[in-house]
DNA sequence: CTGAAAGCGCTAACAT
DNA sequence: ATGTTAGCGCTTTCAG
């Protein structure tokens, strides 16, 4: 197989030096005549610069890593990560960078993969998501000088760049909505309390309830994000005769809805449900789910933009971007109102 | 910020040359005494080899690309891709390689992304999936000397490495099962006919029907993989009074089930449904879906193993790996049998 | 505006 | 078993 073309070869064919070719490739200053000639050679030869060589010389790889720890099998059953990846991918495409995906469960090789992420000369920076409280990954990243931003709200948020949605405000809105509907025995299906989203949604909901003079008392359960955990939690909660429930994620809400109908009850008549995510297609459930919508794709895009600015040195002091959520009112809450902005 | 450590530095501290350090890092022959000393220095300094430098010198990057064209927003609503990525990711982790993800819709930048995939020195090889018939991507790949394997069955399969599931045999089994159940007015909700899976499942089903002396006549519709398209197709098909239907994917089947109940009919009593994928959690639907299960994760793992062997030059003549499927019998088909092997 | 030359950090002959 | 040397293909001063 014939040797790959390099800058030197292209230069020779165009009658210029390799530096000149490099300049036309990278948009340096070149006379328009030379430029034309060089570009012609590039077009006819199909020359493409060698990525590794370029990375080595320029000390920049053009790839950003996306790290998702504890990628349990169930991870991708939730549309959340797909959407996030879509947002991140489209943003990296836009800035002409490549996306490297680091998924790992907690096998024995976890450490080795973590260290692969910070291998010099592999990626320019990384986006970390789906971390849990006290996740060693973030501490580890802080110990390196690899630029990174986290999607979510890490423990020590003050010292890291991060982009998140306002889980707390969104959940508070849900509580207020339920209260406004006249429901007085609210229940809560929380998300794992070792995640920032789980904590914030729980606190926000309780806060909203308190403002309305309500309380969950013992009508509270915790799911693990899975649909089935939502069903189980709801089944248990039903014993407390709630007239409404805030479920911390759409997927768990689908399970909760199922538990409600399995118990022979009707949603929204007997029990009003509001969930969080706005990610399950409305028509998938009966009744259609009222949900606090979070802009997942935008979060992903923003994370990339923030990261590139950190990499470029433009952003230097830790910055937090927080996206607002929006309450999409549908039938499951028992309101007759149409979907409308909120929160 | 202090300069990064390189091989030379480590060598100096250990009192050896850089080649010796390189040897201990890469497992060459080194006396155990020197090896110990060098490893100590590496451990205490936290030295990590520079990926780009290594790629350049060794002409191998250690990253494999996963290309998913036409990554329409809906792509990730189907658990299929998540599972596939999981399988591919775990296999790349195992062989200590990195996964680069190339997702693209058909924006104007499609071409530029395609060409990024074959950038020299970026990835060692790529896995291509979700292609459609006549997809220019595969032709383009064949025009380069980038190793690649396709997940699915491309047009010109004879000249490419690929791994697929036996869609045809799986669909045939579904037909036979319906026939064995005594259903005589079968219907078909096909998947897009510009995909190999869509074509194979359709043909396999019709083939099985023919063997059983049955026919769909005009009870045939085509969906676009989405749940809603399944619902719409089913609603239309109901006019032909089918007593059974084979839906080419689980997600479309969920929609179909919905259409059945919206029409006031009962599944499986009035209509028996069998679908393909085995990817939707059984408890998500009522009744639970009888489905032809395909081993998505294994397909992903096998694809990277095949690719690495192509990259390594071990596999040189186009090879096709085809996984069998298995019919999981549940309630939606109206059989009382338990889940069992099939296909 | 263009060319020459010096690396980037590593691997891989080739010596010893 | 270990050191020496020559690149890998590119970017980037530095001259001119």
XYZ file of C-alpha atoms (C1' of nucleotides) in Angstrom:
718
model
C 0.000 0.000 0.000
C 1.296 3.394 -1.040
C 2.519 5.754 1.618
C 0.102 8.355 2.854
C 0.564 11.827 1.502
C 2.060 14.335 3.881
C 2.561 18.055 3.915
C 5.926 17.745 2.245
C 4.455 15.810 -0.664
C 1.696 18.303 -1.176
C 4.203 21.123 -0.985
C 6.420 19.520 -3.583
C 3.555 19.086 -6.021
C 2.497 22.667 -5.552
C 6.029 23.973 -5.704
C 6.027 25.419 -2.191
C 7.414 24.453 1.189
C 5.579 22.394 3.735
C 5.104 25.414 5.978
C 3.187 27.176 3.275
C 0.894 24.222 2.844
C 0.399 24.153 6.578
C -0.566 27.786 6.416
C -3.186 27.331 3.778
C -4.597 24.382 5.673
C -4.790 26.372 8.882
C -5.770 29.689 7.435
C -2.477 31.519 7.765
C -1.378 34.375 5.536
C -0.665 33.180 2.033
C -0.860 35.003 -1.271
C -4.085 34.173 -3.014
C -2.238 32.817 -6.028
C -0.191 30.308 -4.010
C -3.211 29.475 -1.972
C -5.168 28.593 -5.065
C -2.439 26.344 -6.332
C -2.019 24.545 -3.044
C -5.721 24.058 -2.622
C -5.904 22.568 -6.065
C -3.283 20.005 -5.150
C -5.051 19.230 -1.898
C -8.337 18.735 -3.685
C -6.934 16.482 -6.355
C -4.858 14.385 -4.002
C -7.442 14.210 -1.247
C -4.809 15.145 1.258
C -5.905 15.151 4.900
C -3.640 16.234 7.741
C -2.620 13.526 10.184
C -4.520 14.058 13.427
C -1.952 12.599 15.776
C 0.919 14.546 14.273
C -1.103 17.674 14.497
C -2.035 16.992 18.106
C 1.538 16.378 19.039
C 2.848 19.514 17.439
C 0.043 21.809 18.457
C -0.591 20.300 21.851
C -4.317 20.148 21.196
C -6.284 17.133 20.074
C -9.617 18.492 18.980
C -11.452 15.857 20.950
C -13.479 16.226 24.068
C -14.393 13.359 26.329
C -17.754 12.601 27.853
C -17.503 10.600 31.030
C -20.449 8.667 32.392
C -19.495 6.628 35.452
C -21.557 3.789 36.823
C -23.075 3.239 33.424
C -25.262 0.517 34.797
C -27.071 -1.469 32.167
C -30.178 0.495 32.908
C -28.538 3.774 32.060
C -29.634 3.869 28.491
C -33.157 2.820 29.203
C -33.645 6.378 30.265
C -33.952 8.724 27.300
C -32.123 11.332 29.339
C -28.635 10.219 28.423
C -29.489 9.809 24.775
C -30.703 13.362 24.655
C -27.705 14.641 26.498
C -25.361 12.863 24.139
C -27.275 14.234 21.185
C -26.854 17.769 22.477
C -23.200 17.298 23.209
C -22.567 15.619 19.910
C -24.229 18.302 17.872
C -22.270 20.986 19.670
C -18.965 19.231 19.160
C -19.764 18.782 15.494
C -20.462 22.443 15.268
C -17.089 23.429 16.619
C -15.514 20.715 14.518
C -14.340 18.582 17.363
C -14.647 14.870 18.012
C -16.505 13.258 20.882
C -14.941 10.424 22.868
C -17.261 8.442 25.083
C -16.075 6.973 28.369
C -18.690 4.702 29.857
C -17.952 2.503 32.758
C -19.642 0.383 35.333
C -17.883 -0.304 38.547
C -15.837 -3.223 37.446
C -12.313 -3.750 38.635
C -11.116 -1.804 35.620
C -12.889 1.319 36.689
C -9.686 2.891 37.934
C -7.865 2.120 34.738
C -10.559 3.749 32.695
C -10.620 6.791 34.897
C -6.944 7.212 34.344
C -7.355 6.738 30.623
C -9.587 9.776 30.608
C -6.779 12.008 31.760
C -4.158 10.513 29.494
C -2.214 13.436 28.088
C -2.646 13.991 24.386
C -5.906 12.114 24.191
C -8.583 14.714 24.809
C -8.489 18.453 25.332
C -11.039 18.400 28.114
C -13.895 16.378 29.482
C -17.526 16.678 30.442
C -18.428 14.634 33.481
C -21.981 13.644 34.248
C -24.103 11.225 36.259
C -21.851 11.513 39.236
C -23.065 10.693 42.687
C -22.411 12.518 45.933
C -18.886 11.985 47.077
C -17.972 10.560 43.706
C -14.193 10.169 43.698
C -14.106 10.954 40.018
C -14.521 14.664 40.495
C -11.855 14.854 43.156
C -9.634 12.921 40.846
C -10.243 15.343 38.008
C -9.465 18.265 40.236
C -6.142 16.681 41.014
C -5.144 16.831 37.359
C -4.861 19.840 35.155
C -7.291 18.485 32.622
C -10.014 21.033 31.890
C -13.439 19.712 32.790
C -16.996 20.779 33.377
C -19.614 18.800 35.185
C -23.213 18.438 34.160
C -25.112 18.521 37.406
C -24.234 20.065 40.723
C -21.181 18.497 42.357
C -20.531 18.547 46.097
C -17.868 21.176 45.879
C -19.595 23.110 43.169
C -17.863 26.265 44.202
C -14.582 25.143 42.712
C -15.788 23.630 39.466
C -17.396 24.698 36.248
C -20.819 23.219 35.926
C -24.074 23.376 34.073
C -27.270 22.170 35.600
C -31.000 22.731 35.517
C -32.815 24.374 38.364
C -34.130 21.165 39.847
C -35.102 22.838 43.038
C -37.188 25.582 41.501
C -38.801 23.122 39.119
C -39.851 20.794 41.907
C -41.100 23.711 43.946
C -43.314 24.722 41.056
C -44.718 21.219 40.960
C -45.647 21.464 44.629
C -47.278 24.816 44.168
C -49.225 23.522 41.221
C -50.569 20.595 43.180
C -51.515 22.893 46.016
C -53.244 25.288 43.642
C -55.289 22.372 42.404
C -56.582 21.938 45.903
C -54.783 18.717 46.697
C -54.046 18.381 50.387
C -52.441 14.980 50.896
C -49.364 15.114 48.679
C -46.896 12.266 48.407
C -43.364 12.204 47.063
C -41.456 9.618 45.098
C -37.916 10.845 45.394
C -34.931 10.043 43.231
C -31.755 8.566 44.725
C -30.483 10.767 47.508
C -26.914 10.263 46.447
C -27.482 12.347 43.323
C -27.733 16.088 43.238
C -30.858 15.961 41.105
C -32.469 13.613 43.614
C -31.659 15.885 46.503
C -32.615 19.116 44.813
C -35.919 17.833 43.530
C -36.840 16.494 46.912
C -35.917 19.685 48.713
C -37.593 21.873 46.145
C -40.803 19.919 46.409
C -40.838 19.990 50.200
C -40.073 23.677 50.111
C -42.973 24.391 47.790
C -45.266 22.309 49.943
C -44.237 24.204 53.048
C -44.963 27.487 51.334
C -48.450 26.230 50.640
C -48.885 25.039 54.178
C -48.765 21.386 53.210
C -46.577 18.454 54.139
C -45.881 14.939 52.905
C -45.743 13.549 56.429
C -44.815 9.914 55.908
C -46.023 9.749 52.331
C -42.550 9.593 50.931
C -40.597 6.880 49.124
C -37.440 6.727 47.105
C -36.962 5.108 43.719
C -33.823 4.341 41.730
C -34.905 6.103 38.512
C -36.264 2.892 37.019
C -39.842 2.577 35.968
C -40.330 -0.427 38.139
C -39.045 1.335 41.225
C -41.687 3.977 40.549
C -44.386 1.362 40.440
C -43.285 -0.230 43.652
C -42.935 3.073 45.443
C -46.386 4.182 44.348
C -47.966 0.906 45.360
C -46.582 1.357 48.820
C -47.503 5.020 49.046
C -51.109 4.278 48.154
C -51.542 2.899 51.658
C -51.234 6.448 52.977
C -54.182 7.574 50.847
C -52.453 10.433 49.059
C -54.531 12.593 46.744
C -51.503 13.649 44.726
C -47.894 12.753 44.123
C -44.782 14.337 42.746
C -42.609 11.737 41.059
C -39.009 12.814 40.563
C -38.664 11.501 37.033
C -40.816 10.658 34.055
C -39.767 7.063 33.929
C -40.636 6.466 37.529
C -43.896 8.281 36.897
C -44.817 5.838 34.170
C -44.413 3.097 36.739
C -46.371 5.054 39.292
C -49.239 5.524 36.871
C -49.289 1.817 36.400
C -49.460 1.184 40.120
C -52.351 3.589 40.373
C -54.389 1.781 37.785
C -53.416 -1.605 39.144
C -54.840 -0.477 42.464
C -58.101 0.230 40.727
C -57.735 3.956 41.173
C -58.019 6.634 38.568
C -55.495 9.296 37.727
C -56.178 12.193 37.899
C -59.541 11.772 39.590
C -58.352 9.892 42.669
C -54.778 10.962 42.552
C -53.021 13.755 40.756
C -49.495 13.168 39.452
C -46.799 15.560 38.377
C -43.370 14.380 37.358
C -40.014 15.748 36.311
C -38.055 15.593 33.042
C -40.562 16.171 30.293
C -38.746 13.530 28.384
C -41.310 10.788 27.950
C -43.468 11.418 24.891
C -46.820 12.625 26.234
C -48.820 10.151 24.209
C -47.031 7.256 25.785
C -49.169 7.406 28.877
C -52.814 7.638 29.740
C -53.451 10.141 31.075
C -50.742 12.274 29.536
C -48.161 13.270 32.071
C -47.900 16.727 33.588
C -44.195 17.240 33.962
C -41.507 19.744 34.817
C -39.599 19.960 31.565
C -35.837 20.285 31.653
C -33.901 21.330 28.529
C -31.550 18.378 28.317
C -30.226 18.972 24.857
C -29.456 22.607 25.597
C -27.624 21.568 28.723
C -25.410 19.350 26.618
C -24.725 22.046 24.080
C -23.960 24.568 26.754
C -21.590 22.183 28.480
C -19.569 21.903 25.306
C -19.437 25.637 24.836
C -18.386 26.152 28.419
C -15.748 23.470 28.139
C -14.254 24.890 24.990
C -13.987 28.249 26.625
C -12.263 26.680 29.616
C -9.898 24.874 27.294
C -9.208 28.055 25.417
C -8.438 29.786 28.672
C -11.279 32.232 28.146
C -13.102 31.062 31.251
C -10.869 30.923 34.207
C -12.929 31.357 37.341
C -15.478 28.610 38.069
C -18.777 29.400 36.527
C -22.194 27.855 37.076
C -24.827 27.947 34.452
C -28.301 26.969 35.535
C -31.144 26.402 33.127
C -34.721 27.122 34.124
C -37.361 24.450 33.793
C -40.898 24.745 32.575
C -44.056 23.092 33.848
C -45.955 21.366 31.062
C -49.490 20.902 32.320
C -51.314 17.929 30.864
C -53.984 15.595 32.146
C -52.275 13.607 34.877
C -52.435 16.417 37.375
C -56.146 16.892 36.993
C -55.929 20.429 35.791
C -57.929 21.405 32.782
C -55.460 24.095 31.876
C -53.474 23.775 28.683
C -49.711 23.384 28.679
C -48.177 26.730 29.486
C -44.937 28.253 30.614
C -44.217 28.129 34.313
C -41.475 28.195 36.898
C 2.602 25.437 34.961
C 5.429 22.943 35.027
C 6.242 21.025 31.905
C 4.754 17.588 31.587
C 7.025 14.690 32.308
C 8.228 12.695 29.343
C 10.070 9.450 28.830
C 13.428 11.162 28.941
C 12.677 12.696 32.333
C 11.570 9.415 33.784
C 14.623 7.726 32.347
C 16.921 10.311 33.869
C 15.408 9.884 37.304
C 15.721 6.127 37.089
C 19.175 6.268 35.632
C 18.267 4.580 32.362
C 17.643 5.631 28.779
C 14.264 6.582 27.424
C 14.030 3.369 25.400
C 14.288 1.314 28.524
C 11.463 3.236 30.071
C 9.466 2.758 26.918
C 10.119 -0.952 27.220
C 8.853 -1.237 30.720
C 5.791 0.769 29.802
C 5.074 -1.451 26.829
C 6.128 -4.740 28.293
C 9.422 -5.270 26.488
C 12.358 -7.243 27.878
C 13.909 -5.503 30.836
C 15.830 -6.924 33.769
C 13.584 -7.199 36.754
C 15.844 -4.968 38.798
C 15.737 -2.067 36.321
C 12.094 -2.648 35.778
C 11.420 -2.264 39.458
C 13.347 0.967 39.630
C 11.640 2.449 36.602
C 8.220 1.457 37.801
C 8.913 3.118 41.096
C 9.742 6.376 39.354
C 6.644 6.098 37.211
C 4.484 5.494 40.250
C 5.889 8.375 42.234
C 5.827 10.851 39.393
C 2.483 9.747 37.993
C 3.970 9.653 34.540
C 1.563 8.839 31.728
C 2.646 8.431 28.125
C 1.442 11.050 25.683
C -1.271 9.522 23.514
C -0.682 11.645 20.435
C 3.058 11.080 20.438
C 2.504 7.406 20.811
C -0.030 7.355 17.981
C 2.277 9.212 15.704
C 5.236 6.976 16.333
C 3.387 3.703 16.382
C 0.897 4.545 13.694
C -1.948 3.316 15.848
C -4.275 5.437 17.929
C -6.037 2.985 20.188
C -9.387 4.510 19.399
C -12.188 3.101 17.381
C -14.999 5.175 15.955
C -18.695 4.431 16.033
C -20.584 6.075 13.219
C -24.313 6.568 13.365
C -25.579 8.543 10.387
C -28.946 10.201 10.228
C -29.002 10.414 13.994
C -32.433 11.959 13.880
C -33.622 13.265 17.191
C -35.716 10.168 17.584
C -32.719 7.894 17.421
C -32.145 7.695 21.108
C -35.767 7.228 21.971
C -35.196 3.668 20.922
C -33.302 1.667 23.531
C -31.610 -0.180 20.702
C -28.804 2.279 20.205
C -28.155 2.653 23.885
C -27.724 -1.071 24.205
C -25.509 -1.229 21.181
C -23.303 1.540 22.513
C -23.121 -0.213 25.849
C -21.924 -3.401 24.208
C -19.406 -1.596 22.068
C -18.178 0.474 24.956
C -17.657 -2.455 27.254
C -15.750 -4.308 24.578
C -13.499 -1.353 23.823
C -12.818 -0.940 27.520
C -11.862 -4.549 27.699
C -9.255 -4.241 24.998
C -8.163 -0.952 26.484
C -9.212 1.203 23.602
C -11.180 4.424 23.463
C -14.524 4.924 21.764
C -15.165 7.947 19.571
C -18.765 8.674 18.699
C -19.719 10.188 15.367
C -23.376 11.118 15.296
C -24.838 13.156 12.551
C -28.099 14.203 11.136
C -28.263 15.216 7.541
C -27.295 18.795 7.963
C -25.086 20.573 5.479
C -22.095 19.514 7.533
C -22.759 15.853 6.990
C -20.023 15.587 4.406
C -17.508 17.277 6.629
C -18.223 14.899 9.453
C -17.989 11.897 7.212
C -14.585 13.022 6.148
C -13.560 13.623 9.743
C -14.207 9.979 10.421
C -11.509 8.931 8.008
C -9.014 11.517 9.114
C -5.686 9.720 9.309
C -4.286 9.350 12.781
C -7.617 9.815 14.496
C -9.068 6.329 14.823
C -7.741 2.898 13.960
C -11.001 1.704 12.508
C -14.713 2.328 12.619
C -17.965 0.547 13.230
C -20.765 1.787 11.025
C -24.395 1.252 11.876
C -27.906 2.454 11.139
C -27.168 2.798 7.483
C -29.893 2.772 4.920
C -29.962 1.045 1.562
C -27.749 2.824 -0.879
C -26.187 4.801 1.919
C -23.231 6.645 0.405
C -21.340 6.276 3.649
C -20.429 2.668 3.052
C -19.258 3.317 -0.477
C -17.233 6.158 0.872
C -15.624 3.961 3.483
C -14.766 1.396 0.876
C -12.977 4.072 -1.048
C -10.592 4.650 1.830
C -8.262 2.179 3.437
C -9.749 2.701 6.866
C -10.692 -0.632 8.419
C -14.399 -0.852 9.144
C -17.124 -3.271 9.992
C -20.808 -2.643 9.605
C -23.485 -3.615 12.061
C -26.354 -4.735 9.890
C -26.384 -6.083 6.380
C -25.168 -3.612 3.775
C -26.148 -3.739 0.105
C -22.840 -5.091 -1.040
C -22.371 -7.292 1.973
C -20.150 -9.598 0.023
C -17.281 -7.154 0.126
C -17.525 -5.940 3.711
C -17.103 -7.269 7.198
C -20.353 -7.236 9.042
C -22.211 -8.477 12.042
C -25.941 -8.773 12.073
C -28.747 -10.737 13.644
C -30.760 -13.195 11.648
C -33.709 -10.921 11.122
C -35.159 -13.098 8.472
C -35.170 -16.314 10.485
C -36.494 -14.471 13.532
C -39.413 -13.009 11.623
C -40.124 -16.347 10.025
C -40.387 -17.888 13.474
C -42.867 -15.225 14.437
C -45.034 -16.134 11.461
C -44.859 -19.804 12.248
C -45.784 -19.125 15.839
C -48.845 -17.136 14.858
C -49.871 -19.879 12.456
C -49.386 -22.545 15.129
C -51.692 -20.555 17.342
C -54.385 -20.980 14.724
C -54.475 -17.392 13.566
C -55.518 -17.138 9.958
C -55.746 -13.442 9.128
C -52.259 -12.154 9.862
C -51.217 -8.552 9.352
C -47.792 -6.989 9.125
C -46.439 -3.707 10.352
C -43.162 -3.468 8.529
C -40.139 -1.363 9.345
C -38.725 1.101 6.807
C -37.942 -0.662 3.572
C -34.761 1.291 3.108
C -33.129 -0.548 5.991
C -31.838 -4.079 5.858
C -33.581 -4.994 9.095
C -36.850 -3.698 7.684
C -36.468 -5.708 4.516
C -35.305 -8.905 6.170
C -38.001 -8.907 8.804
C -40.665 -8.340 6.210
C -39.405 -11.065 3.923
C -38.869 -13.487 6.752
C -42.385 -12.987 7.986
C -43.933 -13.400 4.559
C -41.816 -16.467 4.011
C -42.974 -18.065 7.228
C -46.557 -17.230 6.397
C -46.239 -18.841 2.993
C -44.856 -21.983 4.558
C -47.919 -22.137 6.735
C -50.190 -21.549 3.802
C -51.144 -18.069 4.948
C -50.880 -14.610 3.454
C -51.184 -11.003 4.619
C -53.061 -9.993 1.484
C -53.522 -6.263 1.892
C -53.108 -6.261 5.650
C -49.725 -4.631 5.510
C -48.467 -1.232 6.587
C -45.093 0.351 7.140
C -43.941 2.319 10.163
C -40.859 4.421 10.743
C -39.732 2.684 13.962
C -41.505 5.219 16.140
C -44.139 4.216 18.594
C -46.615 6.567 17.063
C -46.123 5.177 13.596
C -46.998 1.788 15.057
C -50.185 3.127 16.504
C -51.214 4.739 13.265
C -50.375 1.674 11.207
C -52.327 -0.581 13.517
C -55.327 1.690 13.531
C -55.425 1.516 9.775
C -54.854 -2.228 9.633
C -57.749 -2.878 11.978
C -60.052 -2.097 9.093
C -58.971 -5.353 7.471
C -60.071 -7.340 10.506
C -56.800 -9.133 11.181
C -56.707 -11.697 13.957
C -52.963 -11.309 14.457
C -50.111 -9.011 13.606
C -46.353 -9.104 13.434
C -44.906 -5.731 14.313
C -41.317 -5.265 13.198
C -40.102 -3.600 16.371
C -40.996 -3.407 20.020
C -41.486 0.315 20.016
C -43.922 0.186 17.151
C -45.616 -2.709 18.913
C -46.218 -0.562 21.972
C -48.016 1.875 19.711
C -49.903 -0.936 18.026
C -51.100 -2.259 21.362
C -52.399 1.150 22.122
C -54.308 1.333 18.874
C -55.860 -2.029 19.619
C -57.181 -0.947 22.951
C -58.282 2.417 21.618
C -60.370 0.529 19.081
C -62.076 -1.261 21.931
C -60.468 -4.554 21.051
C -58.581 -6.886 23.311
C -55.118 -8.274 22.822
C -54.600 -11.194 22.698
C -58.246 -12.290 22.548
C -59.254 -10.361 19.437
C -55.824 -9.924 17.998
C -52.565 -11.628 18.665
C -49.354 -9.598 18.464
C -45.750 -10.632 18.129
C -42.977 -8.114 17.761
C -39.246 -7.952 17.205
C -36.355 -6.737 19.399
C -37.057 -8.009 22.863
C -35.829 -4.698 24.084
C -38.835 -3.149 25.755
C -39.111 -4.307 29.374
C -41.942 -6.853 29.432
C -43.737 -5.194 32.289
C -44.040 -1.987 30.381
C -47.012 -3.220 28.430
C -50.279 -4.953 29.133
C -50.366 -7.634 27.987
C -46.682 -8.366 28.066
C -45.189 -8.500 24.613
C -44.235 -11.695 22.837
C -41.134 -10.747 20.927
C -38.279 -12.053 18.833
C -35.290 -11.212 20.988
C -32.099 -10.036 19.348
C -28.820 -9.965 21.289
C -27.961 -6.311 20.779
C -25.215 -6.025 23.325
C -23.462 -9.117 22.025
C -23.656 -7.731 18.527
C -21.832 -4.643 19.726
C -19.163 -6.615 21.500
C -18.649 -8.871 18.550
C -18.361 -5.905 16.223
C -15.422 -4.516 18.137
C -13.730 -7.867 18.320
C -14.134 -8.282 14.606
C -12.902 -4.774 13.986
C -9.807 -5.210 16.095
C -8.947 -8.331 14.211
C -9.375 -6.485 10.929
C -7.186 -3.689 12.224
C -4.602 -6.180 13.342
C -4.616 -7.763 9.929
C -5.797 -11.065 11.365
C -9.031 -10.975 9.401
C -8.462 -10.231 5.810
C -11.284 -11.713 3.782
C -14.746 -10.275 4.403
C -16.514 -12.153 7.105
C -20.162 -12.104 8.151
C -21.177 -12.855 11.673
C -24.869 -13.549 12.134
C -26.447 -13.945 15.544
C -29.513 -16.090 16.037
C -32.603 -14.655 17.678
C -34.896 -16.205 20.196
C -38.662 -16.026 20.470
C -39.785 -14.954 23.929
C -43.375 -16.023 24.278
C -45.437 -13.901 26.614
C -49.090 -12.925 26.735
C -49.593 -10.671 23.721
C -49.658 -13.546 21.266
C -52.375 -15.391 23.100
C -50.309 -18.434 23.773
C -50.280 -19.889 27.233
C -46.819 -21.299 26.721
C -43.963 -19.939 28.777
C -41.032 -18.124 27.251
C -38.797 -20.645 25.555
C -35.986 -20.834 23.020
C -37.061 -20.538 19.438
C -35.923 -19.302 16.068
C 4.712 36.285 2.038
C 7.586 32.249 2.206
C 11.344 28.899 3.487
C 14.457 26.659 6.786
C 14.950 24.420 10.967
C 13.825 22.965 15.427
C 11.204 20.355 18.008
C 6.442 17.874 20.070
C 7.101 12.654 22.863
C 7.231 8.447 21.421
C 8.524 3.804 18.982
C 11.507 0.856 16.567
C 15.316 -0.585 14.262
C 20.007 -1.054 14.988
C 24.030 -1.391 17.714
C 26.405 -2.926 21.617
C 19.460 -6.283 28.411
C 20.202 -1.562 27.343
C 21.644 2.636 24.806
C 21.760 5.295 20.321
C 19.625 7.050 16.489
C 16.377 8.055 13.248
C 12.194 9.264 12.175
C 6.417 9.625 12.576
C 3.859 14.456 10.232
C 2.885 18.451 11.872
C 3.265 23.482 13.927
C 5.951 27.274 14.871
C 9.559 30.368 15.661
C 12.948 32.706 13.138
C 15.131 34.542 9.002
C 14.848 36.632 4.888
